[in-house]
Amino acid sequence: MTATLRPRWPDAIARTVVVLLLAFVIFGPLANLVLWAFAERWYFPNKLPQEFGLAFWKRVFDPRGNAVASLGTSVAIASLTVAVTLAVAIPAGYALARLRMPGRILVLLVFLLPQAVPNLPVYVNIARVFYELGLNGTVLGVVLVHTAHGLVLAVWIASAAFAAVDVSLEEAARNLGASPWRCWTTVTLPLALPGLIASAIFVFLDSLDEFTGTYFVGVPDVTTLPLLMFNASMGGNYQIASITALLLLVPSILFMLLVERFLKADVLAMIGR
């Protein structure tokens, strides 16, 4: 019996080491953020802060700290981005899922182009065009940039959500006398709603965390929380930057738990089909 158990020890040790390494990679930076967020004094070569406190939290939430206003701006921009993105993604996703149009796969690939091209040169050129149109430094300009980025996820997930709806249910509703609009509002849309909610959450989080597009289009008149975090870190205010990062992390965790609930396996299986 001992001989049969021995070969398992190397595998168990290897799995334990891999799990510990993954935990360190995932939770190590988060633990460093938490330490900096509550550190009053932390100087090299000390491994841990010499003094903990909440003084920097008070500075962040002080009206002069601009964090609350920046958070409000970030939430407002993200909400507007979701509304504009879904206004485009819902009809586009339905058309791509139900209408067997020629070049359908090519259209889906077009929505992936923003991910294939480096963001920096794209945003620089967008900033130049927006400057000529008077959109630089405006909330509208930032929303349009975030929408262009969010459409990538929104259209693909919306298309998968509508493709996962059983067509026979719509046909049954039509056979019972339902009009196309009533069939859409009572059958198709409710069944696709979980996927659309997941799409909206992804777009909201993407907009909330977006930095590069906001920097080139919104600065100096539009200040979001990622911009505040960047300015704090560049100025050496690591405590304020860490607190701001934690503030951005909280909604991301909460919304990702919602995504896990709404985005079912049948929807994921239809992405790209």
mmCIF file of C-alpha atoms in Angstrom:
data_model
loop_
_atom_site.group_PDB
_atom_site.id
_atom_site.type_symbol
_atom_site.label_atom_id
_atom_site.label_comp_id
_atom_site.label_asym_id
_atom_site.label_seq_id
_atom_site.Cartn_x
_atom_site.Cartn_y
_atom_site.Cartn_z
ATOM 1 C CA MET A 1 0.000 0.000 0.000
ATOM 2 C CA THR A 2 2.902 2.324 0.806
ATOM 3 C CA ALA A 3 4.364 1.658 -2.619
ATOM 4 C CA THR A 4 1.161 2.700 -4.323
ATOM 5 C CA LEU A 5 0.919 5.932 -2.321
ATOM 6 C CA ARG A 6 4.491 7.084 -2.906
ATOM 7 C CA PRO A 7 4.112 8.132 -6.564
ATOM 8 C CA ARG A 8 1.250 10.434 -5.587
ATOM 9 C CA TRP A 9 3.400 12.636 -3.345
ATOM 10 C CA PRO A 10 5.333 14.359 -6.174
ATOM 11 C CA ASP A 11 2.060 15.162 -7.962
ATOM 12 C CA ALA A 12 0.488 16.524 -4.779
ATOM 13 C CA ILE A 13 3.543 18.680 -4.062
ATOM 14 C CA ALA A 14 3.595 19.967 -7.647
ATOM 15 C CA ARG A 15 -0.107 20.871 -7.510
ATOM 16 C CA THR A 16 0.375 22.634 -4.185
ATOM 17 C CA VAL A 17 3.294 24.655 -5.528
ATOM 18 C CA VAL A 18 1.304 25.660 -8.640
ATOM 19 C CA VAL A 19 -1.694 26.705 -6.527
ATOM 20 C CA LEU A 20 0.513 28.746 -4.192
ATOM 21 C CA LEU A 21 2.236 30.451 -7.134
ATOM 22 C CA LEU A 22 -1.121 31.315 -8.722
ATOM 23 C CA ALA A 23 -2.386 32.649 -5.382
ATOM 24 C CA PHE A 24 0.739 34.792 -5.059
ATOM 25 C CA VAL A 25 0.367 36.160 -8.591
ATOM 26 C CA ILE A 26 -3.319 36.976 -8.051
ATOM 27 C CA PHE A 27 -3.398 38.134 -4.438
ATOM 28 C CA GLY A 28 0.155 39.474 -4.098
ATOM 29 C CA PRO A 29 -0.494 42.765 -5.962
ATOM 30 C CA LEU A 30 -3.856 43.109 -4.193
ATOM 31 C CA ALA A 31 -2.197 42.687 -0.803
ATOM 32 C CA ASN A 32 0.367 45.339 -1.766
ATOM 33 C CA LEU A 33 -2.472 47.721 -2.689
ATOM 34 C CA VAL A 34 -4.155 47.159 0.669
ATOM 35 C CA LEU A 35 -0.903 47.782 2.544
ATOM 36 C CA TRP A 36 -0.256 51.031 0.657
ATOM 37 C CA ALA A 37 -3.879 52.140 1.145
ATOM 38 C CA PHE A 38 -3.510 52.058 4.943
ATOM 39 C CA ALA A 39 0.187 52.958 5.219
ATOM 40 C CA GLU A 40 1.035 56.269 6.879
ATOM 41 C CA ARG A 41 4.801 55.787 6.679
ATOM 42 C CA TRP A 42 6.615 53.133 4.631
ATOM 43 C CA TYR A 43 10.267 53.630 3.807
ATOM 44 C CA PHE A 44 12.902 51.380 2.276
ATOM 45 C CA PRO A 45 14.286 48.899 3.357
ATOM 46 C CA ASN A 46 11.381 48.041 5.681
ATOM 47 C CA LYS A 47 9.271 45.123 4.469
ATOM 48 C CA LEU A 48 6.084 46.453 6.078
ATOM 49 C CA PRO A 49 4.771 49.969 6.789
ATOM 50 C CA GLN A 50 6.053 51.571 9.976
ATOM 51 C CA GLU A 51 2.706 53.225 10.681
ATOM 52 C CA PHE A 52 -0.891 52.517 9.643
ATOM 53 C CA GLY A 53 -3.798 54.953 9.576
ATOM 54 C CA LEU A 54 -6.722 56.482 7.685
ATOM 55 C CA ALA A 55 -5.286 59.933 6.999
ATOM 56 C CA PHE A 56 -5.009 59.350 3.256
ATOM 57 C CA TRP A 57 -8.556 57.975 3.109
ATOM 58 C CA LYS A 58 -9.751 61.262 4.581
ATOM 59 C CA ARG A 59 -7.750 63.159 1.960
ATOM 60 C CA VAL A 60 -9.282 61.088 -0.839
ATOM 61 C CA PHE A 61 -12.862 61.629 0.313
ATOM 62 C CA ASP A 62 -12.308 65.267 1.175
ATOM 63 C CA PRO A 63 -14.167 67.524 -1.331
ATOM 64 C CA ARG A 64 -10.841 69.082 -2.274
ATOM 65 C CA GLY A 65 -9.458 65.616 -3.069
ATOM 66 C CA ASN A 66 -11.671 65.441 -6.180
ATOM 67 C CA ALA A 67 -12.110 61.660 -5.807
ATOM 68 C CA VAL A 68 -15.856 61.752 -5.199
ATOM 69 C CA ALA A 69 -16.413 64.094 -8.142
ATOM 70 C CA SER A 70 -14.174 61.941 -10.360
ATOM 71 C CA LEU A 71 -16.061 58.811 -9.306
ATOM 72 C CA GLY A 72 -19.350 60.497 -10.173
ATOM 73 C CA THR A 73 -17.963 61.512 -13.570
ATOM 74 C CA SER A 74 -16.737 57.957 -14.195
ATOM 75 C CA VAL A 75 -20.113 56.430 -13.294
ATOM 76 C CA ALA A 76 -22.007 58.976 -15.419
ATOM 77 C CA ILE A 77 -19.759 58.380 -18.449
ATOM 78 C CA ALA A 78 -19.990 54.598 -18.013
ATOM 79 C CA SER A 79 -23.799 54.754 -17.785
ATOM 80 C CA LEU A 80 -24.056 56.894 -20.925
ATOM 81 C CA THR A 81 -21.637 54.557 -22.693
ATOM 82 C CA VAL A 82 -23.828 51.561 -21.826
ATOM 83 C CA ALA A 83 -26.941 53.315 -23.155
ATOM 84 C CA VAL A 84 -25.312 54.324 -26.460
ATOM 85 C CA THR A 85 -23.572 50.979 -26.892
ATOM 86 C CA LEU A 86 -26.716 48.906 -26.316
ATOM 87 C CA ALA A 87 -28.687 51.150 -28.674
ATOM 88 C CA VAL A 88 -26.311 49.969 -31.402
ATOM 89 C CA ALA A 89 -25.502 46.461 -30.147
ATOM 90 C CA ILE A 90 -29.081 45.184 -29.665
ATOM 91 C CA PRO A 91 -30.302 45.700 -33.253
ATOM 92 C CA ALA A 92 -26.888 44.751 -34.650
ATOM 93 C CA GLY A 93 -26.728 41.614 -32.513
ATOM 94 C CA TYR A 94 -30.258 40.589 -33.481
ATOM 95 C CA ALA A 95 -29.543 41.110 -37.179
ATOM 96 C CA LEU A 96 -26.293 39.149 -37.010
ATOM 97 C CA ALA A 97 -27.953 36.316 -35.082
ATOM 98 C CA ARG A 98 -31.152 35.949 -37.139
ATOM 99 C CA LEU A 99 -30.531 37.358 -40.600
ATOM 100 C CA ARG A 100 -28.318 35.090 -42.676
ATOM 101 C CA MET A 101 -26.738 38.013 -44.445
ATOM 102 C CA PRO A 102 -23.706 37.572 -46.714
ATOM 103 C CA GLY A 103 -20.443 38.490 -45.047
ATOM 104 C CA ARG A 104 -21.846 38.005 -41.542
ATOM 105 C CA ILE A 105 -18.565 36.638 -40.192
ATOM 106 C CA LEU A 106 -16.711 39.552 -41.795
ATOM 107 C CA VAL A 107 -19.001 42.021 -39.985
ATOM 108 C CA LEU A 108 -18.302 40.289 -36.670
ATOM 109 C CA LEU A 109 -14.575 40.466 -37.372
ATOM 110 C CA VAL A 110 -14.849 44.196 -38.117
ATOM 111 C CA PHE A 111 -16.059 44.736 -34.566
ATOM 112 C CA LEU A 112 -12.875 43.027 -33.358
ATOM 113 C CA LEU A 113 -10.583 45.424 -35.254
ATOM 114 C CA PRO A 114 -10.258 47.884 -32.331
ATOM 115 C CA GLN A 115 -8.680 45.034 -30.345
ATOM 116 C CA ALA A 116 -6.331 44.074 -33.182
ATOM 117 C CA VAL A 117 -4.864 47.581 -33.583
ATOM 118 C CA PRO A 118 -2.725 49.178 -30.824
ATOM 119 C CA ASN A 119 -4.863 51.661 -28.896
ATOM 120 C CA LEU A 120 -2.328 54.472 -28.628
ATOM 121 C CA PRO A 121 -2.089 55.534 -32.311
ATOM 122 C CA VAL A 122 -5.863 55.082 -32.693
ATOM 123 C CA TYR A 123 -6.630 57.389 -29.769
ATOM 124 C CA VAL A 124 -4.076 59.961 -30.930
ATOM 125 C CA ASN A 125 -5.792 60.197 -34.322
ATOM 126 C CA ILE A 126 -9.244 60.250 -32.715
ATOM 127 C CA ALA A 127 -8.108 63.116 -30.497
ATOM 128 C CA ARG A 128 -6.959 65.059 -33.565
ATOM 129 C CA VAL A 129 -10.297 64.522 -35.331
ATOM 130 C CA PHE A 130 -12.288 65.354 -32.198
ATOM 131 C CA TYR A 131 -10.283 68.551 -31.737
ATOM 132 C CA GLU A 132 -11.415 69.713 -35.180
ATOM 133 C CA LEU A 133 -15.027 68.795 -34.313
ATOM 134 C CA GLY A 134 -14.934 70.503 -30.925
ATOM 135 C CA LEU A 135 -15.388 67.224 -29.002
ATOM 136 C CA ASN A 136 -12.058 67.262 -27.163
ATOM 137 C CA GLY A 137 -12.454 67.869 -23.457
ATOM 138 C CA THR A 138 -16.163 67.010 -23.506
ATOM 139 C CA VAL A 139 -18.134 64.202 -21.890
ATOM 140 C CA LEU A 140 -19.696 63.418 -25.272
ATOM 141 C CA GLY A 141 -16.279 62.877 -26.835
ATOM 142 C CA VAL A 142 -15.218 60.523 -24.037
ATOM 143 C CA VAL A 143 -18.511 58.600 -24.287
ATOM 144 C CA LEU A 144 -18.031 58.142 -28.045
ATOM 145 C CA VAL A 145 -14.495 56.801 -27.539
ATOM 146 C CA HIS A 146 -15.667 54.409 -24.826
ATOM 147 C CA THR A 147 -18.574 53.306 -27.013
ATOM 148 C CA ALA A 148 -16.284 52.449 -29.917
ATOM 149 C CA HIS A 149 -14.261 50.284 -27.551
ATOM 150 C CA GLY A 150 -17.275 48.719 -25.826
ATOM 151 C CA LEU A 151 -19.028 47.724 -29.051
ATOM 152 C CA VAL A 152 -16.509 44.913 -29.478
ATOM 153 C CA LEU A 153 -17.874 42.958 -26.524
ATOM 154 C CA ALA A 154 -21.447 44.229 -26.726
ATOM 155 C CA VAL A 155 -22.163 43.150 -30.308
ATOM 156 C CA TRP A 156 -20.595 39.711 -29.929
ATOM 157 C CA ILE A 157 -22.412 38.949 -26.662
ATOM 158 C CA ALA A 158 -25.720 40.379 -27.928
ATOM 159 C CA SER A 159 -25.445 38.285 -31.076
ATOM 160 C CA ALA A 160 -24.804 35.174 -28.981
ATOM 161 C CA ALA A 161 -27.710 36.006 -26.646
ATOM 162 C CA PHE A 162 -30.190 36.268 -29.531
ATOM 163 C CA ALA A 163 -28.766 33.186 -31.248
ATOM 164 C CA ALA A 164 -29.355 31.184 -28.051
ATOM 165 C CA VAL A 165 -33.112 31.968 -28.120
ATOM 166 C CA ASP A 166 -35.101 29.028 -29.501
ATOM 167 C CA VAL A 167 -36.748 30.138 -32.751
ATOM 168 C CA SER A 168 -39.595 27.653 -32.230
ATOM 169 C CA LEU A 169 -40.797 29.684 -29.233
ATOM 170 C CA GLU A 170 -41.128 32.759 -31.417
ATOM 171 C CA GLU A 171 -42.926 30.734 -34.081
ATOM 172 C CA ALA A 172 -45.350 29.385 -31.463
ATOM 173 C CA ALA A 173 -46.128 32.919 -30.311
ATOM 174 C CA ARG A 174 -46.741 34.045 -33.882
ATOM 175 C CA ASN A 175 -49.024 31.044 -34.501
ATOM 176 C CA LEU A 176 -51.082 32.076 -31.462
ATOM 177 C CA GLY A 177 -51.662 35.472 -33.031
ATOM 178 C CA ALA A 178 -48.908 37.585 -31.518
ATOM 179 C CA SER A 179 -47.714 40.482 -33.647
ATOM 180 C CA PRO A 180 -43.988 40.759 -34.487
ATOM 181 C CA TRP A 181 -43.569 43.546 -31.893
ATOM 182 C CA ARG A 182 -45.431 41.580 -29.193
ATOM 183 C CA CYS A 183 -43.377 38.496 -29.997
ATOM 184 C CA TRP A 184 -40.213 40.581 -29.656
ATOM 185 C CA THR A 185 -41.198 42.161 -26.326
ATOM 186 C CA THR A 186 -42.708 39.074 -24.669
ATOM 187 C CA VAL A 187 -40.574 36.217 -26.020
ATOM 188 C CA THR A 188 -37.321 37.201 -27.727
ATOM 189 C CA LEU A 189 -36.180 40.090 -25.551
ATOM 190 C CA PRO A 190 -36.936 38.476 -22.146
ATOM 191 C CA LEU A 191 -35.098 35.300 -23.149
ATOM 192 C CA ALA A 192 -32.087 37.263 -24.420
ATOM 193 C CA LEU A 193 -32.132 39.668 -21.470
ATOM 194 C CA PRO A 194 -29.591 37.802 -19.264
ATOM 195 C CA GLY A 195 -27.009 37.961 -22.051
ATOM 196 C CA LEU A 196 -27.797 41.624 -22.704
ATOM 197 C CA ILE A 197 -27.414 42.416 -18.996
ATOM 198 C CA ALA A 198 -24.037 40.683 -18.993
ATOM 199 C CA SER A 199 -23.084 42.694 -22.080
ATOM 200 C CA ALA A 200 -24.099 45.941 -20.356
ATOM 201 C CA ILE A 201 -22.038 45.022 -17.279
ATOM 202 C CA PHE A 202 -18.947 44.308 -19.382
ATOM 203 C CA VAL A 203 -19.325 47.640 -21.189
ATOM 204 C CA PHE A 204 -19.862 49.499 -17.898
ATOM 205 C CA LEU A 205 -16.724 47.997 -16.334
ATOM 206 C CA ASP A 206 -14.692 48.595 -19.491
ATOM 207 C CA SER A 207 -15.742 52.247 -19.519
ATOM 208 C CA LEU A 208 -15.209 52.654 -15.775
ATOM 209 C CA ASP A 209 -11.598 51.427 -16.055
ATOM 210 C CA GLU A 210 -10.754 53.051 -19.410
ATOM 211 C CA PHE A 211 -7.732 55.348 -19.173
ATOM 212 C CA THR A 212 -5.994 55.832 -22.529
ATOM 213 C CA GLY A 213 -8.994 57.071 -24.510
ATOM 214 C CA THR A 214 -10.093 59.346 -21.670
ATOM 215 C CA TYR A 215 -6.585 60.748 -21.359
ATOM 216 C CA PHE A 216 -6.249 61.730 -25.016
ATOM 217 C CA VAL A 217 -9.825 62.945 -25.528
ATOM 218 C CA GLY A 218 -10.993 64.165 -22.109
ATOM 219 C CA VAL A 219 -7.970 65.900 -20.543
ATOM 220 C CA PRO A 220 -7.942 68.468 -19.008
ATOM 221 C CA ASP A 221 -11.668 69.158 -18.666
ATOM 222 C CA VAL A 222 -12.927 65.626 -17.971
ATOM 223 C CA THR A 223 -11.340 63.881 -14.973
ATOM 224 C CA THR A 224 -12.307 60.304 -14.227
ATOM 225 C CA LEU A 225 -11.125 58.047 -11.409
ATOM 226 C CA PRO A 226 -8.482 56.242 -13.545
ATOM 227 C CA LEU A 227 -7.023 59.639 -14.501
ATOM 228 C CA LEU A 228 -6.932 60.634 -10.827
ATOM 229 C CA MET A 229 -5.158 57.369 -10.006
ATOM 230 C CA PHE A 230 -2.625 57.988 -12.795
ATOM 231 C CA ASN A 231 -1.892 61.529 -11.624
ATOM 232 C CA ALA A 232 -1.467 60.339 -8.031
ATOM 233 C CA SER A 233 0.908 57.528 -8.972
ATOM 234 C CA MET A 234 2.978 59.782 -11.246
ATOM 235 C CA GLY A 235 3.243 62.282 -8.406
ATOM 236 C CA GLY A 236 4.505 59.629 -5.996
ATOM 237 C CA ASN A 237 1.287 59.601 -3.938
ATOM 238 C CA TYR A 238 1.137 55.820 -3.755
ATOM 239 C CA GLN A 239 -1.359 55.784 -0.888
ATOM 240 C CA ILE A 240 -3.895 57.843 -2.832
ATOM 241 C CA ALA A 241 -3.271 55.829 -6.001
ATOM 242 C CA SER A 242 -3.818 52.575 -4.087
ATOM 243 C CA ILE A 243 -7.034 53.817 -2.482
ATOM 244 C CA THR A 244 -8.315 54.898 -5.888
ATOM 245 C CA ALA A 245 -7.427 51.495 -7.350
ATOM 246 C CA LEU A 246 -9.369 49.758 -4.559
ATOM 247 C CA LEU A 247 -12.369 51.997 -5.236
ATOM 248 C CA LEU A 248 -12.277 50.877 -8.868
ATOM 249 C CA LEU A 249 -11.838 47.247 -7.844
ATOM 250 C CA VAL A 250 -15.003 47.022 -5.714
ATOM 251 C CA PRO A 251 -17.583 47.527 -8.519
ATOM 252 C CA SER A 252 -15.530 45.280 -10.804
ATOM 253 C CA ILE A 253 -15.762 42.367 -8.360
ATOM 254 C CA LEU A 254 -19.468 42.919 -7.665
ATOM 255 C CA PHE A 255 -20.391 43.200 -11.338
ATOM 256 C CA MET A 256 -18.309 40.180 -12.336
ATOM 257 C CA LEU A 257 -20.288 38.118 -9.818
ATOM 258 C CA LEU A 258 -23.439 39.315 -11.584
ATOM 259 C CA VAL A 259 -21.959 38.411 -14.977
ATOM 260 C CA GLU A 260 -21.255 34.881 -13.719
ATOM 261 C CA ARG A 261 -24.937 34.624 -12.825
ATOM 262 C CA PHE A 262 -26.382 36.044 -16.050
ATOM 263 C CA LEU A 263 -23.967 34.760 -18.719
ATOM 264 C CA LYS A 264 -24.938 31.120 -19.060
ATOM 265 C CA ALA A 265 -23.075 28.375 -20.898
ATOM 266 C CA ASP A 266 -25.617 28.241 -23.745
ATOM 267 C CA VAL A 267 -24.971 31.917 -24.492
ATOM 268 C CA LEU A 268 -21.190 31.487 -24.364
ATOM 269 C CA ALA A 269 -21.461 28.555 -26.769
ATOM 270 C CA MET A 270 -23.110 30.780 -29.394
ATOM 271 C CA ILE A 271 -20.438 33.519 -29.387
ATOM 272 C CA GLY A 272 -18.961 33.847 -32.870
ATOM 273 C CA ARG A 273 -21.463 31.486 -34.524
#
